[in-house]
Short mmCIF file of C-alpha atoms in Angstrom, two decimals:
data_model
loop_
_atom_site.label_atom_id
_atom_site.label_comp_id
_atom_site.label_asym_id
_atom_site.label_seq_id
_atom_site.Cartn_x
_atom_site.Cartn_y
_atom_site.Cartn_z
CA UNK D 1 -6.90 -33.00 -8.10
CA UNK D 2 -3.50 -32.51 -10.35
CA UNK D 3 -2.97 -28.25 -11.75
CA UNK D 4 -0.01 -27.50 -13.00
CA UNK D 5 1.00 -24.93 -10.79
CA UNK D 6 -0.49 -24.67 -6.70
CA UNK D 7 0.11 -21.40 -5.81
CA UNK D 8 0.30 -21.28 -1.70
CA UNK D 9 -0.46 -17.64 -0.50
CA UNK D 10 -4.18 -15.04 -1.58
CA UNK D 11 -1.77 -11.76 -0.78
CA UNK D 12 -0.57 -9.36 -3.74
CA UNK D 13 2.30 -11.77 -4.85
CA UNK D 14 0.01 -15.54 -5.19
CA UNK D 15 -2.79 -13.23 -7.33
CA UNK D 16 -0.53 -11.49 -8.95
CA UNK D 17 1.55 -14.58 -10.49
CA UNK D 18 -2.37 -16.74 -10.78
CA UNK D 19 -3.60 -13.93 -12.86
CA UNK D 20 -0.75 -13.45 -15.01
CA UNK D 21 -0.35 -17.54 -15.44
CA UNK D 22 -4.21 -17.94 -16.72
CA UNK D 23 -4.09 -15.76 -19.24
CA UNK D 24 -1.28 -17.25 -21.21
CA UNK D 25 -3.89 -21.06 -20.11
CA UNK D 26 -1.99 -22.24 -17.37
CA UNK D 27 -3.96 -24.07 -14.85
CA UNK D 28 -3.13 -23.19 -11.28
CA UNK D 29 -4.97 -23.22 -8.04
CA UNK D 30 -4.24 -21.34 -5.18
CA UNK D 31 -5.07 -22.13 -2.01
CA UNK D 32 -5.82 -19.06 1.18
CA UNK D 33 -5.41 -19.01 4.30
CA UNK D 34 -7.55 -16.49 5.07
CA UNK D 35 -11.72 -16.85 5.28
CA UNK D 36 -11.03 -13.61 2.57
CA UNK D 37 -8.81 -12.53 0.51
CA UNK D 38 -7.25 -8.94 1.00
CA UNK D 39 -6.86 -8.46 4.88
CA UNK D 40 -3.70 -7.79 6.17
CA UNK D 41 -1.36 -5.81 8.40
CA UNK D 42 -0.27 -3.01 6.20
CA UNK D 43 0.36 0.50 6.55
CA UNK D 44 -1.30 0.36 3.13
CA UNK D 45 1.30 2.32 1.44
CA UNK D 46 2.28 2.35 -2.55
CA UNK D 47 5.06 4.47 -3.77
CA UNK D 48 4.74 6.09 -7.76
CA UNK D 49 7.33 4.43 -9.38
CA UNK D 50 5.52 1.11 -7.40
CA UNK D 51 2.35 0.83 -9.18
CA UNK D 52 0.89 3.13 -8.47
CA UNK D 53 -1.39 3.99 -11.63
CA UNK D 54 -1.75 0.42 -11.72
CA UNK D 55 -4.10 0.40 -9.34
CA UNK D 56 -7.50 1.27 -9.77
CA UNK D 57 -9.37 4.06 -8.25
CA UNK D 58 -11.59 2.46 -6.16
CA UNK D 59 -8.87 0.68 -4.74
CA UNK D 60 -7.10 4.11 -3.70
CA UNK D 61 -7.39 6.16 -1.12
CA UNK D 62 -5.09 9.06 -0.85
CA UNK D 63 -2.20 10.29 -3.24
CA UNK D 64 0.91 12.57 -1.42
CA UNK D 65 2.92 14.99 -3.47
CA UNK D 66 3.93 16.16 -0.62
CA UNK D 67 6.26 14.00 2.45
CA UNK D 68 7.35 14.90 5.73
CA UNK D 69 10.24 13.23 8.09
CA UNK D 70 10.84 14.25 11.55
CA UNK D 71 13.89 13.32 13.77
CA UNK D 72 14.84 14.10 16.65
CA UNK D 73 16.19 17.45 15.10
CA UNK D 74 14.88 18.21 11.36
CA UNK D 75 11.94 18.13 9.77
CA UNK D 76 12.20 17.83 5.66
CA UNK D 77 8.90 18.89 3.82
CA UNK D 78 10.17 16.81 0.27
CA UNK D 79 7.20 18.01 -2.35
CA UNK D 80 6.77 16.87 -6.21
CA UNK D 81 4.15 17.20 -9.41
CA UNK D 82 3.33 13.63 -9.33
CA UNK D 83 2.10 11.96 -6.12
CA UNK D 84 5.08 10.58 -4.09
CA UNK D 85 3.09 7.95 -2.34
CA UNK D 86 -0.72 6.76 -2.30
CA UNK D 87 -2.23 4.58 0.81
CA UNK D 88 -4.82 1.49 -0.44
CA UNK D 89 -7.11 -0.88 1.35
CA UNK D 90 -5.71 -3.65 1.61
CA UNK D 91 -8.96 -6.00 1.66
CA UNK D 92 -10.11 -4.21 -1.58
CA UNK D 93 -6.45 -4.60 -3.17
CA UNK D 94 -7.10 -8.07 -2.95
CA UNK D 95 -10.65 -8.86 -3.65
CA UNK D 96 -9.48 -6.50 -6.70
CA UNK D 97 -6.69 -8.49 -7.72
CA UNK D 98 -8.39 -11.83 -6.79
CA UNK D 99 -11.56 -11.05 -9.36
CA UNK D 100 -8.58 -10.49 -12.06
CA UNK D 101 -6.94 -13.59 -11.67
CA UNK D 102 -10.76 -15.57 -11.29
CA UNK D 103 -11.13 -13.70 -14.85
CA UNK D 104 -8.32 -14.95 -16.74
CA UNK D 105 -9.33 -18.76 -14.91
CA UNK D 106 -7.66 -18.99 -12.18
CA UNK D 107 -9.18 -21.65 -9.10
CA UNK D 108 -9.14 -19.31 -5.91
CA UNK D 109 -9.84 -21.18 -3.31
CA UNK D 110 -10.06 -19.62 0.92
CA UNK D 111 -9.66 -20.79 4.23
CA UNK D 112 -7.47 -23.58 2.83
CA UNK D 113 -4.68 -24.53 5.67
CA UNK D 114 -1.64 -26.49 4.16
CA UNK D 115 -0.36 -29.34 6.51
CA UNK D 116 1.40 -31.82 4.53
CA UNK D 117 4.23 -30.61 1.44
CA UNK D 118 5.43 -33.24 -0.88
CA UNK D 119 7.31 -33.02 -4.52
CA UNK D 120 4.98 -32.79 -6.22
CA UNK D 121 1.89 -33.31 -4.02
CA UNK D 122 0.37 -31.43 -1.22
CA UNK D 123 -1.79 -31.88 1.02
CA UNK D 124 -5.32 -29.56 2.57
CA UNK D 125 -7.93 -28.86 5.14
CA UNK D 126 -10.68 -27.18 4.33
CA UNK D 127 -11.22 -25.42 7.99
CA UNK D 128 -14.91 -24.74 7.65
CA UNK D 129 -15.62 -28.47 6.83
CA UNK D 130 -12.49 -30.07 8.33
CA UNK D 131 -12.18 -31.49 5.03
CA UNK D 132 -8.58 -33.08 4.07
CA UNK D 133 -7.48 -32.80 -0.03
CA UNK D 134 -4.62 -34.05 -1.62
CA UNK D 135 -3.35 -31.78 -4.68
CA UNK D 136 -1.17 -33.20 -7.65
CA UNK D 137 1.14 -30.52 -8.97
CA UNK D 138 3.85 -30.25 -11.75
CA UNK D 139 4.94 -26.59 -9.90
CA UNK D 140 4.65 -24.75 -6.21
CA UNK D 141 5.10 -21.60 -5.49
CA UNK D 142 5.14 -20.37 -1.87
CA UNK D 143 3.56 -16.82 -1.97
CA UNK D 144 2.59 -18.11 1.51
CA UNK D 145 4.25 -14.39 3.58
CA UNK D 146 6.77 -14.54 6.40
CA UNK D 147 6.23 -17.61 7.67
CA UNK D 148 6.22 -19.50 4.71
CA UNK D 149 4.68 -23.79 5.30
CA UNK D 150 7.00 -23.84 1.59
CA UNK D 151 9.95 -22.21 2.87
CA UNK D 152 9.57 -23.94 5.75
CA UNK D 153 9.47 -27.40 3.24
CA UNK D 154 12.33 -26.22 0.99
CA UNK D 155 14.52 -25.77 4.43
CA UNK D 156 15.62 -22.20 3.92
CA UNK D 157 16.02 -20.80 7.35
CA UNK D 158 14.72 -17.04 7.96
CA UNK D 159 17.24 -14.71 10.31
CA UNK D 160 16.28 -11.69 9.62
CA UNK D 161 12.94 -10.42 9.61
CA UNK D 162 11.16 -7.12 11.03
CA UNK D 163 8.18 -6.48 12.53
CA UNK D 164 5.43 -3.47 11.90
CA UNK D 165 3.14 -2.46 14.25
CA UNK D 166 -0.48 -1.14 13.05
CA UNK D 167 -2.84 0.73 14.38
CA UNK D 168 -6.44 2.08 12.63
CA UNK D 169 -7.48 4.62 13.86
CA UNK D 170 -10.72 6.22 13.55
CA UNK D 171 -10.13 9.94 12.74
CA UNK D 172 -9.03 12.55 9.40
CA UNK D 173 -5.86 13.78 9.29
CA UNK D 174 -3.92 15.09 5.52
CA UNK D 175 -0.39 14.91 5.74
CA UNK D 176 1.88 12.24 5.99
CA UNK D 177 3.96 11.48 8.35
CA UNK D 178 7.92 9.24 8.46
CA UNK D 179 9.59 9.53 11.90
CA UNK D 180 13.48 8.38 12.29
CA UNK D 181 13.80 8.45 15.96
CA UNK D 182 15.95 6.06 17.43
CA UNK D 183 14.65 6.52 21.10
CA UNK D 184 11.69 4.91 20.60
CA UNK D 185 12.20 3.40 17.06
CA UNK D 186 15.25 1.69 17.09
CA UNK D 187 16.33 1.23 13.59
CA UNK D 188 13.24 1.76 12.05
CA UNK D 189 11.30 4.06 12.09
CA UNK D 190 6.91 5.45 13.08
CA UNK D 191 4.56 6.89 10.78
CA UNK D 192 1.29 8.59 10.47
CA UNK D 193 -0.89 7.25 7.26
CA UNK D 194 -4.19 9.17 5.98
CA UNK D 195 -6.58 6.81 4.30
CA UNK D 196 -10.11 7.87 3.91
CA UNK D 197 -11.77 7.57 7.01
CA UNK D 198 -9.49 6.36 9.14
CA UNK D 199 -5.13 7.23 10.33
CA UNK D 200 -2.38 4.26 9.97
CA UNK D 201 -0.81 4.91 13.25
CA UNK D 202 2.19 2.60 13.14
CA UNK D 203 5.84 1.88 13.60
CA UNK D 204 8.33 -0.87 11.82
CA UNK D 205 11.78 -2.15 12.86
CA UNK D 206 14.73 -5.03 12.15
CA UNK D 207 13.62 -8.17 15.01
CA UNK D 208 17.10 -8.82 15.56
CA UNK D 209 17.33 -4.60 17.35
CA UNK D 210 14.48 -3.88 18.50
CA UNK D 211 11.69 -7.19 20.40
CA UNK D 212 7.80 -6.02 19.62
CA UNK D 213 7.14 -5.21 22.82
CA UNK D 214 9.56 -2.42 23.68
CA UNK D 215 8.65 -1.54 20.08
CA UNK D 216 5.15 -1.62 20.94
CA UNK D 217 6.00 0.97 24.15
CA UNK D 218 7.75 2.83 21.82
CA UNK D 219 5.33 3.46 19.93
CA UNK D 220 2.78 3.86 21.90
CA UNK D 221 5.04 6.76 23.43
CA UNK D 222 6.24 8.62 20.57
CA UNK D 223 2.17 7.87 19.52
CA UNK D 224 1.03 11.04 22.62
CA UNK D 225 3.39 13.19 21.11
CA UNK D 226 1.41 13.71 17.87
CA UNK D 227 -2.00 13.77 20.15
CA UNK D 228 -2.85 9.83 19.45
CA UNK D 229 -4.14 7.53 22.61
CA UNK D 230 -3.41 4.32 21.22
CA UNK D 231 -3.77 2.52 23.98
CA UNK D 232 -7.07 2.90 23.70
CA UNK D 233 -7.64 1.24 19.93
CA UNK D 234 -6.56 -2.48 18.75
CA UNK D 235 -2.79 -3.28 17.98
CA UNK D 236 -2.22 -5.37 15.19
CA UNK D 237 0.99 -7.00 14.45
CA UNK D 238 3.25 -8.77 11.33
CA UNK D 239 6.67 -10.19 10.89
CA UNK D 240 7.90 -9.08 8.08
CA UNK D 241 10.81 -11.54 6.12
CA UNK D 242 13.32 -9.55 4.81
CA UNK D 243 15.64 -12.60 4.40
CA UNK D 244 16.35 -13.18 0.64
CA UNK D 245 18.47 -16.10 -0.14
CA UNK D 246 17.02 -17.05 -3.52
CA UNK D 247 13.72 -18.03 -5.83
CA UNK D 248 13.51 -21.19 -8.14
CA UNK D 249 14.34 -24.14 -5.73
CA UNK D 250 13.57 -26.86 -8.88
CA UNK D 251 9.64 -27.59 -8.75
CA UNK D 252 9.21 -24.69 -6.06
CA UNK D 253 9.71 -21.21 -6.33
CA UNK D 254 8.97 -17.98 -3.76
CA UNK D 255 7.47 -14.93 -3.99
CA UNK D 256 6.80 -11.57 -2.55
CA UNK D 257 7.15 -11.94 1.58
CA UNK D 258 8.06 -15.30 0.98
CA UNK D 259 11.29 -15.16 -0.25
CA UNK D 260 12.21 -13.17 1.97
CA UNK D 261 11.79 -9.44 -1.28
CA UNK D 262 10.45 -7.18 1.22
CA UNK D 263 12.19 -4.56 2.19
CA UNK D 264 14.41 -4.60 5.56
CA UNK D 265 14.27 -0.83 5.23
CA UNK D 266 11.67 0.58 4.57
CA UNK D 267 9.09 -2.54 5.46
CA UNK D 268 7.86 -2.36 1.63
CA UNK D 269 5.89 -5.58 0.76
CA UNK D 270 3.95 -4.90 -1.59
CA UNK D 271 5.90 -3.75 -4.84
CA UNK D 272 7.71 -6.66 -4.32
CA UNK D 273 5.49 -8.83 -4.16
CA UNK D 274 3.37 -8.30 -7.37
CA UNK D 275 6.86 -7.53 -8.79
CA UNK D 276 8.21 -11.48 -7.97
CA UNK D 277 4.90 -12.71 -8.33
CA UNK D 278 3.67 -11.66 -11.80
CA UNK D 279 8.15 -13.11 -12.88
CA UNK D 280 7.39 -15.69 -11.89
CA UNK D 281 5.00 -16.81 -13.51
CA UNK D 282 6.60 -15.36 -17.15
CA UNK D 283 9.31 -17.92 -16.75
CA UNK D 284 6.43 -20.72 -15.58
CA UNK D 285 5.07 -19.59 -18.64
CA UNK D 286 7.86 -19.20 -20.51
CA UNK D 287 6.86 -15.88 -21.68
CA UNK D 288 8.98 -12.22 -22.12
CA UNK D 289 8.11 -9.58 -19.57
CA UNK D 290 9.85 -7.10 -18.43
CA UNK D 291 12.97 -8.68 -15.82
CA UNK D 292 14.72 -5.54 -15.54
CA UNK D 293 12.13 -4.59 -12.93
CA UNK D 294 12.42 -7.72 -11.66
CA UNK D 295 16.38 -7.45 -11.72
CA UNK D 296 16.51 -3.81 -10.14
CA UNK D 297 14.06 -5.67 -6.75
CA UNK D 298 16.82 -7.79 -6.03
CA UNK D 299 19.57 -5.31 -6.16
CA UNK D 300 17.31 -3.08 -4.27
CA UNK D 301 16.23 -5.13 -1.65
CA UNK D 302 20.69 -6.13 -1.20
CA UNK D 303 21.27 -2.03 -0.73
CA UNK D 304 17.71 -1.80 1.97
CA UNK D 305 19.34 -5.04 3.93
CA UNK D 306 22.21 -4.21 4.50
CA UNK D 307 22.16 -0.58 5.20
CA UNK D 308 19.77 -1.94 7.65
CA UNK D 309 22.66 -4.60 9.10
CA UNK D 310 24.42 -0.70 9.07
CA UNK D 311 22.30 1.22 11.18
CA UNK D 312 21.68 -1.91 13.69
CA UNK D 313 25.19 -2.00 14.88
CA UNK D 314 24.67 0.70 17.11
CA UNK D 315 22.61 3.79 18.31
CA UNK D 316 24.95 6.35 17.77
CA UNK D 317 25.43 4.89 14.04
CA UNK D 318 21.69 4.61 13.54
CA UNK D 319 20.50 8.31 14.79
CA UNK D 320 23.93 9.73 12.30
CA UNK D 321 22.35 7.98 9.53
CA UNK D 322 18.68 8.69 9.98
CA UNK D 323 20.46 13.07 9.97
CA UNK D 324 22.15 12.46 7.25
CA UNK D 325 19.71 10.91 4.48
CA UNK D 326 17.17 13.78 6.30
CA UNK D 327 19.26 16.79 5.43
CA UNK D 328 20.01 15.37 1.51
CA UNK D 329 16.34 15.20 1.52
CA UNK D 330 15.86 18.53 2.76
CA UNK D 331 18.25 20.16 0.09
CA UNK D 332 17.50 18.47 -2.74
CA UNK D 333 20.67 16.32 -2.45
CA UNK D 334 19.02 13.66 -2.60
CA UNK D 335 15.94 12.05 -4.09
CA UNK D 336 13.33 10.52 -2.54
CA UNK D 337 12.54 7.61 -5.32
CA UNK D 338 16.30 6.60 -4.89
CA UNK D 339 15.04 5.99 -1.34
CA UNK D 340 12.35 2.98 -2.60
CA UNK D 341 12.42 -0.35 -3.72
CA UNK D 342 11.43 0.72 -7.75
CA UNK D 343 14.40 2.72 -8.10
#
């Protein structure tokens, strides 16, 4: 097989990239490791600035014009006229984006495990049949997540990883909450994100500052204080790569988590994935677009990474920064949108 562009990974970055390329006449193949597009360990939050209004109604679950931020000493209730964050179904989002890419003309294949990468070709195994297939390409886009095979082929190290742990609890809730408490989460945070028929309860922290097992233990203890017995439910975990070291490497490119575009501070991943995927597609297709969004994304990723490194130095610094930021949010000295990757 021969394609102008092969995209490794069918998440938001890969599918966004495939859609733009196909719309502009590029023959493109997407290889997804999982058996279907969409499912991923994720709280499912997407900000107002970060594409809420581009998400169709069947994907969106709940909108929240009010946010609650808790620290050990404070509670900030942030209210805006427009929704600040919405929750979405990652599975429905993936299916929707896959349909758009397919309708545009992209070829999508699931259950594909990449085994070997060369400069202009790769070998993958169909996990259903066990058959091996070789694909030749002019360009390869690595959109294959935090443990990217394309990134490994390029010999780009990944040292800065966050850990997200999520429980999807079948229960109704109405308020979206963020909890900054270094006793449980180090320099990360815990969350309560209501969905339509369930609640996402989880925690995020930098792997270098808090091991995954310690984070899980802290999450379970904290959840009990909020009335949730998480030990009765199944935990899912995912690495989040925020070790950004570039996106263009000859005829190969990295997008989304594979490039390290996720925020190490907030864990935001959907918005950076879509923006970086679309930007790379425009570069390959030679078309003009909103490059300012991509440039802003790169800038904010670096700002978030510096902030995370600063808070990771010691527990006292983490606590002071959490209280300072929350106070500024509570008093209106800081606009919550300035903390977003879309800012």
